[in-house]
CSV table of C-alpha atoms and ligand atoms in Angstrom, one decimal:
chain,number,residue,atom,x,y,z
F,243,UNK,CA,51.6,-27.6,10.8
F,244,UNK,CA,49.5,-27.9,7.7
F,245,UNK,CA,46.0,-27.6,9.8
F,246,UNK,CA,47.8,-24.5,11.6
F,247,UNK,CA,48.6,-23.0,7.8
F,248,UNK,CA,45.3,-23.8,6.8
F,249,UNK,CA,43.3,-22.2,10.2
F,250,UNK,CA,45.8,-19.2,9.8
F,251,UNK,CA,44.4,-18.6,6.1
F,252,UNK,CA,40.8,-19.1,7.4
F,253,UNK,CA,41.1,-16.2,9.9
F,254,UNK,CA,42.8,-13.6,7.5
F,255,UNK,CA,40.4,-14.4,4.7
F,256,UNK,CA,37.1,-14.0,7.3
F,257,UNK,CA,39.0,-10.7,8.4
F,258,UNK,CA,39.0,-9.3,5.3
F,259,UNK,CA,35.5,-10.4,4.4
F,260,UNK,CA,34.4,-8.6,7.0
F,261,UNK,CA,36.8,-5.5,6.8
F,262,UNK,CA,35.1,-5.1,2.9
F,263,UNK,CA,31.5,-5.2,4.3
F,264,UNK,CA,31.8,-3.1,7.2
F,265,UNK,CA,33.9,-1.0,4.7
F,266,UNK,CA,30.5,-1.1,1.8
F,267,UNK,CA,27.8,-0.9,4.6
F,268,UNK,CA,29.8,2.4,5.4
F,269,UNK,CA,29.7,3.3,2.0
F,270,UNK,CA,26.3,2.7,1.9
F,271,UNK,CA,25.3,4.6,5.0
F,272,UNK,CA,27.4,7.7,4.3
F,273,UNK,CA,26.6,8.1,0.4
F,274,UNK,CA,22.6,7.7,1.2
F,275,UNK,CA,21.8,11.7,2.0
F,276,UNK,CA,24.1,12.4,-1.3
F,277,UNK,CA,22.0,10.1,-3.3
F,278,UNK,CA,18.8,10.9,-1.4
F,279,UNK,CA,20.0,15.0,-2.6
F,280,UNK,CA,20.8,14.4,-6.3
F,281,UNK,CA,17.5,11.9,-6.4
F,282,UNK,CA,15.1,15.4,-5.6
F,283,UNK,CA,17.6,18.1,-7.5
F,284,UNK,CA,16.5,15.9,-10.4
F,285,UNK,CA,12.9,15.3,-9.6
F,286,UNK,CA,12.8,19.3,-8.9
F,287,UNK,CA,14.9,20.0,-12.6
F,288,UNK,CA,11.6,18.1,-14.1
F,289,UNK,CA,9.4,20.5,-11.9
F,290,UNK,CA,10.9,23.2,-13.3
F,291,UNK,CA,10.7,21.9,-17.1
F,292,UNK,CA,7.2,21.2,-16.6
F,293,UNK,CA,6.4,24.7,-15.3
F,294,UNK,CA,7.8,26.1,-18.5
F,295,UNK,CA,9.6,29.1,-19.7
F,296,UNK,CA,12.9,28.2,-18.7
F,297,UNK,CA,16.1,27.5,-20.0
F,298,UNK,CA,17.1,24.4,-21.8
F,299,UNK,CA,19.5,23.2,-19.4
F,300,UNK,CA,19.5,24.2,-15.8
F,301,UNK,CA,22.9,24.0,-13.8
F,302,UNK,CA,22.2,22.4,-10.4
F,303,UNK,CA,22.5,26.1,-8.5
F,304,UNK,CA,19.6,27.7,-11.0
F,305,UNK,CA,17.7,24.1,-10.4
F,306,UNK,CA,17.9,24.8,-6.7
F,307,UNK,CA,17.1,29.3,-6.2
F,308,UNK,CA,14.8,28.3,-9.3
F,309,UNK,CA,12.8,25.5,-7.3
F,310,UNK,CA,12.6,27.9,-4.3
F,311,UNK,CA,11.1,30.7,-5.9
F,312,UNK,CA,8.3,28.3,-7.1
F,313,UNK,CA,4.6,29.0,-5.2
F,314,UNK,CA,4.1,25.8,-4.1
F,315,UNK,CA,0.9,24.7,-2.7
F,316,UNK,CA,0.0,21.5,-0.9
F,317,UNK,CA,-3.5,20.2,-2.0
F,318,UNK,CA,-5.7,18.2,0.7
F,319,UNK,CA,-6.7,15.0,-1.5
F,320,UNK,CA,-9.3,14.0,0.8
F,321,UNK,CA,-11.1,17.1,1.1
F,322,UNK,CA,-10.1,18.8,-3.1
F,323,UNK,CA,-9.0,22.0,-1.1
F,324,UNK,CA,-5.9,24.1,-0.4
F,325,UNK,CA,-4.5,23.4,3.0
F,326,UNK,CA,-1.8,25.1,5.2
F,327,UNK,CA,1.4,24.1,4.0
F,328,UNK,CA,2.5,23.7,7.7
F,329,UNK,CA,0.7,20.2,7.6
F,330,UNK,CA,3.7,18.4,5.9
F,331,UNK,CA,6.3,20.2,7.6
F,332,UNK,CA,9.1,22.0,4.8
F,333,UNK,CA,7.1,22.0,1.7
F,334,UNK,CA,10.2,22.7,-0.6
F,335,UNK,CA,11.5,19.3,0.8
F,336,UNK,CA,8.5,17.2,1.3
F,337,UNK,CA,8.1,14.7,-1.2
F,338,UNK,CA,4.7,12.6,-0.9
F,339,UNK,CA,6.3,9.8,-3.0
F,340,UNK,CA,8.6,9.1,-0.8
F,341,UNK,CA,6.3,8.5,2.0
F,342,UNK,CA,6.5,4.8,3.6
F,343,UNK,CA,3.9,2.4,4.2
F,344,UNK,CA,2.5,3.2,8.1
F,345,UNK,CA,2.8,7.4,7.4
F,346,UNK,CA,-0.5,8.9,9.1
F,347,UNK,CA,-0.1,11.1,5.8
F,348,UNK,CA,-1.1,8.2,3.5
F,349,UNK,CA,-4.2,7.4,2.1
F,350,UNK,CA,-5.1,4.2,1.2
F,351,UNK,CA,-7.9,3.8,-1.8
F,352,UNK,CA,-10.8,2.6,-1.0
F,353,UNK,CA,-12.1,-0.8,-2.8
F,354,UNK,CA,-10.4,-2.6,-5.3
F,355,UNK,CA,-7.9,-0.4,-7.0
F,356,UNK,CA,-8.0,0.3,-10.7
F,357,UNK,CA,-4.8,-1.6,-12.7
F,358,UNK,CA,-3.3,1.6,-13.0
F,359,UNK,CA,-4.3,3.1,-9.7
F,360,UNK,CA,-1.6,4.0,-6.9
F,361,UNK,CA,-2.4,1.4,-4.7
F,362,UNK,CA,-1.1,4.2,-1.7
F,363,UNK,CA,-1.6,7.7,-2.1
F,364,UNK,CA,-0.8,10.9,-0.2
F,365,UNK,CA,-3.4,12.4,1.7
F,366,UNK,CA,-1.4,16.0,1.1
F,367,UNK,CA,0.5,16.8,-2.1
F,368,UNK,CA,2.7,19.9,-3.4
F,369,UNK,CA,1.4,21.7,-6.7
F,370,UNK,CA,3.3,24.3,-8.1
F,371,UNK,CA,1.8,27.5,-9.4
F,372,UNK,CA,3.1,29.2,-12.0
F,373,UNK,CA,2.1,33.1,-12.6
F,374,UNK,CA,2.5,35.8,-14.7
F,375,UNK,CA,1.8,39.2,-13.6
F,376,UNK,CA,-1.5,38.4,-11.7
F,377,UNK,CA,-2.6,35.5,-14.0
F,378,UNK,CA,-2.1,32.1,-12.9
F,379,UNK,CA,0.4,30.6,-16.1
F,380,UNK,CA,0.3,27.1,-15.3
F,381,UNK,CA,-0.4,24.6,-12.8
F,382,UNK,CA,1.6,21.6,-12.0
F,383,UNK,CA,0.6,18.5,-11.0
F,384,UNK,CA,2.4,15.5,-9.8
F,385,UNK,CA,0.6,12.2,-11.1
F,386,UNK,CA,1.6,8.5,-10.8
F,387,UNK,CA,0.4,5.1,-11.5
F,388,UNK,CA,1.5,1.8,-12.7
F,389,UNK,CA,2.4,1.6,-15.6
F,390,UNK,CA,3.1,-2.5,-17.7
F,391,UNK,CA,6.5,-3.0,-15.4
F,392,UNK,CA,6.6,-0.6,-12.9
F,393,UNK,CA,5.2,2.4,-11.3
F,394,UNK,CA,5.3,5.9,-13.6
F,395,UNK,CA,6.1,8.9,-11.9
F,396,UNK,CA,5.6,12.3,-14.1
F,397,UNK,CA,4.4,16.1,-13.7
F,398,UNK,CA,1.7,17.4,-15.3
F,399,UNK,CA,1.1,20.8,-16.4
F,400,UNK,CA,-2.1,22.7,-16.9
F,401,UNK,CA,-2.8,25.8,-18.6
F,402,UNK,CA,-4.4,28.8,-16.8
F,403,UNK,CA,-7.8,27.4,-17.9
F,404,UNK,CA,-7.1,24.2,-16.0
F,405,UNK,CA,-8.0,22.3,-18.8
F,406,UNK,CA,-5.6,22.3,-21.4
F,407,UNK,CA,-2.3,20.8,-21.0
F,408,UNK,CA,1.1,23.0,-21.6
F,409,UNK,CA,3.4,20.4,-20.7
F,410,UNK,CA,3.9,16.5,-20.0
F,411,UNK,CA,6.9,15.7,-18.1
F,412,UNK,CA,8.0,11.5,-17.4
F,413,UNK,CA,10.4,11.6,-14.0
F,414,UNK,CA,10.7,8.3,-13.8
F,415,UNK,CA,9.8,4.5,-14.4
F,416,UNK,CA,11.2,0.9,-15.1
F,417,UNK,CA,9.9,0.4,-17.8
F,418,UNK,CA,11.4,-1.8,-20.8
F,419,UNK,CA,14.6,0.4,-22.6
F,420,UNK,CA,13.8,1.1,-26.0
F,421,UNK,CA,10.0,0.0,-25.9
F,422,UNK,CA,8.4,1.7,-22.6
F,423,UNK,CA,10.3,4.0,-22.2
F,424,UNK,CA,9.5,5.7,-25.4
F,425,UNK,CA,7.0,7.5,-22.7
F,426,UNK,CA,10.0,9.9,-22.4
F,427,UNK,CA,10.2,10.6,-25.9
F,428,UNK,CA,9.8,14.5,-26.4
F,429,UNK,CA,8.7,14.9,-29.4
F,430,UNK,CA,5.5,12.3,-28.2
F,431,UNK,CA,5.4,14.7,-25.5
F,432,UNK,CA,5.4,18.0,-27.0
F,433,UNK,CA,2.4,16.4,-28.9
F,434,UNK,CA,0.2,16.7,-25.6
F,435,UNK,CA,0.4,20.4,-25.4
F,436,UNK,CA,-2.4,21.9,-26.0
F,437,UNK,CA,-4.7,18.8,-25.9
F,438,UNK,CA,-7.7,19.4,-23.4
F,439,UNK,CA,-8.7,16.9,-20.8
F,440,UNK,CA,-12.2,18.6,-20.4
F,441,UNK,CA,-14.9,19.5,-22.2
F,442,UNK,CA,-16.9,22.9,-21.9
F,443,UNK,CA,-19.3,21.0,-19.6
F,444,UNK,CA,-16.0,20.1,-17.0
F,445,UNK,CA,-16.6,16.1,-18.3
F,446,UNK,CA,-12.9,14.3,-18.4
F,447,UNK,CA,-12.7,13.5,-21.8
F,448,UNK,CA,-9.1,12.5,-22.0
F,449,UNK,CA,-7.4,9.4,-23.8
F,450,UNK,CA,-4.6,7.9,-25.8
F,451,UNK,CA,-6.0,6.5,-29.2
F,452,UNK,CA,-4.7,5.2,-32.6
F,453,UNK,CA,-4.9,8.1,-34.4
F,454,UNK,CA,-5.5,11.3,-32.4
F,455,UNK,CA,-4.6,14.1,-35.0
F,456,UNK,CA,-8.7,15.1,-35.1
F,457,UNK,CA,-8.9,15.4,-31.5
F,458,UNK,CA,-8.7,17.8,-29.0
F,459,UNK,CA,-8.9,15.7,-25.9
F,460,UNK,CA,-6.3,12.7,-27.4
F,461,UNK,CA,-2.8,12.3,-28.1
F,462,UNK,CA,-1.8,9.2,-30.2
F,463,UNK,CA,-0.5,5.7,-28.7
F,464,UNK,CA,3.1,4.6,-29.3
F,465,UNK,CA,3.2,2.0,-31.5
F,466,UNK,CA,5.2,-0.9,-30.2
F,467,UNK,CA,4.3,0.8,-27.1
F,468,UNK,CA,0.5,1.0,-26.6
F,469,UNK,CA,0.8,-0.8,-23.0
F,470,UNK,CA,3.0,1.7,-21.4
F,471,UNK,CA,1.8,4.4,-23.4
F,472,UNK,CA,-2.0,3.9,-22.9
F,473,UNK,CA,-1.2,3.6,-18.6
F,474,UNK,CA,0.1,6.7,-19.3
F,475,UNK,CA,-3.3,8.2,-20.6
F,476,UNK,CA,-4.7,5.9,-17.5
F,477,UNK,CA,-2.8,7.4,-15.1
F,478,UNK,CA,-3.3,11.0,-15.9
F,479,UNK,CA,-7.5,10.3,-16.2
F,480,UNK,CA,-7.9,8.8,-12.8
F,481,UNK,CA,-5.5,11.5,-11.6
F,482,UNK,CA,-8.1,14.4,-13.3
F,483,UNK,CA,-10.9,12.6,-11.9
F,484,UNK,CA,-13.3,12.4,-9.3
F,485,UNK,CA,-10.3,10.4,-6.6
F,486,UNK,CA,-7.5,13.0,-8.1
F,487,UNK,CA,-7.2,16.6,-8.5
F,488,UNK,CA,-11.0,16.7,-10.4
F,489,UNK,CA,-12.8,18.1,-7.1
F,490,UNK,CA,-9.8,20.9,-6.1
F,491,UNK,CA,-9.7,22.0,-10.3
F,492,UNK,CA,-13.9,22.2,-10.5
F,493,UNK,CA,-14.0,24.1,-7.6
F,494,UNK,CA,-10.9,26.3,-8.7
F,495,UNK,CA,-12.9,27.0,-12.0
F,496,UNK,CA,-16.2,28.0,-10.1
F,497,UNK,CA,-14.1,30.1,-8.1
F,498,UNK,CA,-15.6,28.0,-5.0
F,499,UNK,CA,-12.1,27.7,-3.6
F,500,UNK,CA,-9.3,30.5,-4.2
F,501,UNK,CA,-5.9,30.3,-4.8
Q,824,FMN,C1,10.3,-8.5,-23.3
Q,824,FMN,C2,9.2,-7.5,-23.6
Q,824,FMN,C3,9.1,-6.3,-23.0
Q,824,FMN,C4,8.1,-5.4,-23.4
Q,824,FMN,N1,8.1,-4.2,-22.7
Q,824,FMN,C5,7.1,-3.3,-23.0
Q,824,FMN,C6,7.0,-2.1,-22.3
Q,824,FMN,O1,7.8,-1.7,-21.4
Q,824,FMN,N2,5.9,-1.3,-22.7
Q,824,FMN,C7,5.1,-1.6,-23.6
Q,824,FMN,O2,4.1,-0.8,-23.9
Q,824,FMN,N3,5.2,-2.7,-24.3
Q,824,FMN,C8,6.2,-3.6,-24.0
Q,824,FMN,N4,6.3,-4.8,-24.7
Q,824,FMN,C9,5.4,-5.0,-25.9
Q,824,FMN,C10,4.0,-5.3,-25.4
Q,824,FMN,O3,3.9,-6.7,-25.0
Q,824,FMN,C11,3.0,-5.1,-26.5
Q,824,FMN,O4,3.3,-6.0,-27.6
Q,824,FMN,C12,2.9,-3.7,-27.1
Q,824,FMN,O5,2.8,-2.8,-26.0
Q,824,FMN,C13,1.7,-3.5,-28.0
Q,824,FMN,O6,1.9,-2.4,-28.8
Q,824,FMN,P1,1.1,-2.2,-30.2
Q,824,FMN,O7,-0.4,-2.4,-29.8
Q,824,FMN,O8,1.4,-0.9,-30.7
Q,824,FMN,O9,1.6,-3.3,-31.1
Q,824,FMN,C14,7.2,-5.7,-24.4
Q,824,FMN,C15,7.4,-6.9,-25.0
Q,824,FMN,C16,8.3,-7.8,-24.7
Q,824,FMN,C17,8.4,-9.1,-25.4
């Protein structure tokens, strides 16, 4: 009687165990695409901040008719040239980052990669032009490395010149709360605008320092923070350098390739 009350226990408690995780795995399954949505509104809202001139705070709807109107280009990392957006399939919805390990679309770095390297890279990524009148305005850039914890994910933004910076934008990173990810800090930010990452010759000059208030090309590190803060600097020179966007922006400035 007792093993019969004891079995009889056994199979409703396994039934219900197994009623929850069929009932989370649905969960799972069914909430992905909504999470997978909300994930790229939000990487699109920093797009939009980073190409400027735009309200303080986007509702989703402006976040999405204001992402579409964007000129988006996608950018042939192998090669530094503009390429037929029709490579990647829906540029407004193709997001290199996202790209899994086997995609004929990745790059892998040759050699040893640098600490703050992306160990995979796209070979195509979306930039986002931003004009006024006929003038090109700005020109975003999406950059990423690691940073002490984690990979950092952010948009940069060019001026017209392609050399000095109008906006720094973090999207995201696991770095430590309250130390690294002081990186999202915009008043440390808004200090990067107007700083030039190259010279008159086209030479990368670009770093984080101690004190940066004398130069053009540096913005200052966080104290408490330098780690972090200083793969930040990383990140952006190896991304305005000869394996990043250094090729497709010299030949942009000697009007060798057209936009
Ligand atoms: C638990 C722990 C987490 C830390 N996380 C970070 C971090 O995310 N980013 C960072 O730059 N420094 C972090 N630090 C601090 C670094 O180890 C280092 O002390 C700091 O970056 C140096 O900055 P400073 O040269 O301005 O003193 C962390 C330290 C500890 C103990």
């Amino acid at each position: 009687m007792v093993t019969e009350k004891i079995g009889r226990t056994l199979l409703v408690a396994t039934a219900v165990a197994l009623g929850c995780s069929a009932m989370v795995s649905l969960a799972i399954h069914y909430l992905r695409p909504i999470q997978e949505a909300y994930a790229q509104l939000e990487r699109n809202r920093t797009v939009l901040a980073a190409a400027g001139e735009l309200p303080e705070e986007l509702s989703d709807r402006q976040v999405v008719t204001g992402y579409l109107e964007l000129d988006i280009r996608l950018v042939d990392m192998a090669r530094g040239i503009f390429v037929d957006a029709a490579a990647v399939g829906k540029i407004h919805t193709y997001d290199h980052w996202a790209l899994e390990e086997g995609s004929p679309l990745l790059l892998r770095p040759e050699g040893e990669p640098a600490p703050h390297q992306p160990t995979l890279a796209s070979r195509y990524v979306p930039v986002y032009l931003v004009w006024k009148g006929q003038t090109l305005h700005r020109l975003v850039l999406p950059v990423h490395g690691k940073g002490m914890w984690s990979t950092i994910y952010a948009y940069l933004a060019l001026q017209g010149d392609l050399s000095t910076i109008a906006a720094m934008h973090v999207y995201r990173h696991g770095e430590t709360p309250g130390i690294g990810d002081r990186i999202e800090d915009q008043r440390w930010l808004s200090t990067w605008a107007g700083k030039r990452v190259y010279d008159d010759a086209g030479r990368s000059r670009f770093t984080l320092t101690k004190d940066a208030s004398d130069s053009p090309y540096s913005v200052d590190l966080i104290t408490g923070a330098s780690v972090t803060s200083e793969a930040l600097g990383n990140i952006v020179r190896f991304w305005m350098g000869p394996q990043g966007y250094g090729p497709l922006l010299q030949a942009l400035r000697e009007k060798k390739e057209t936009i």
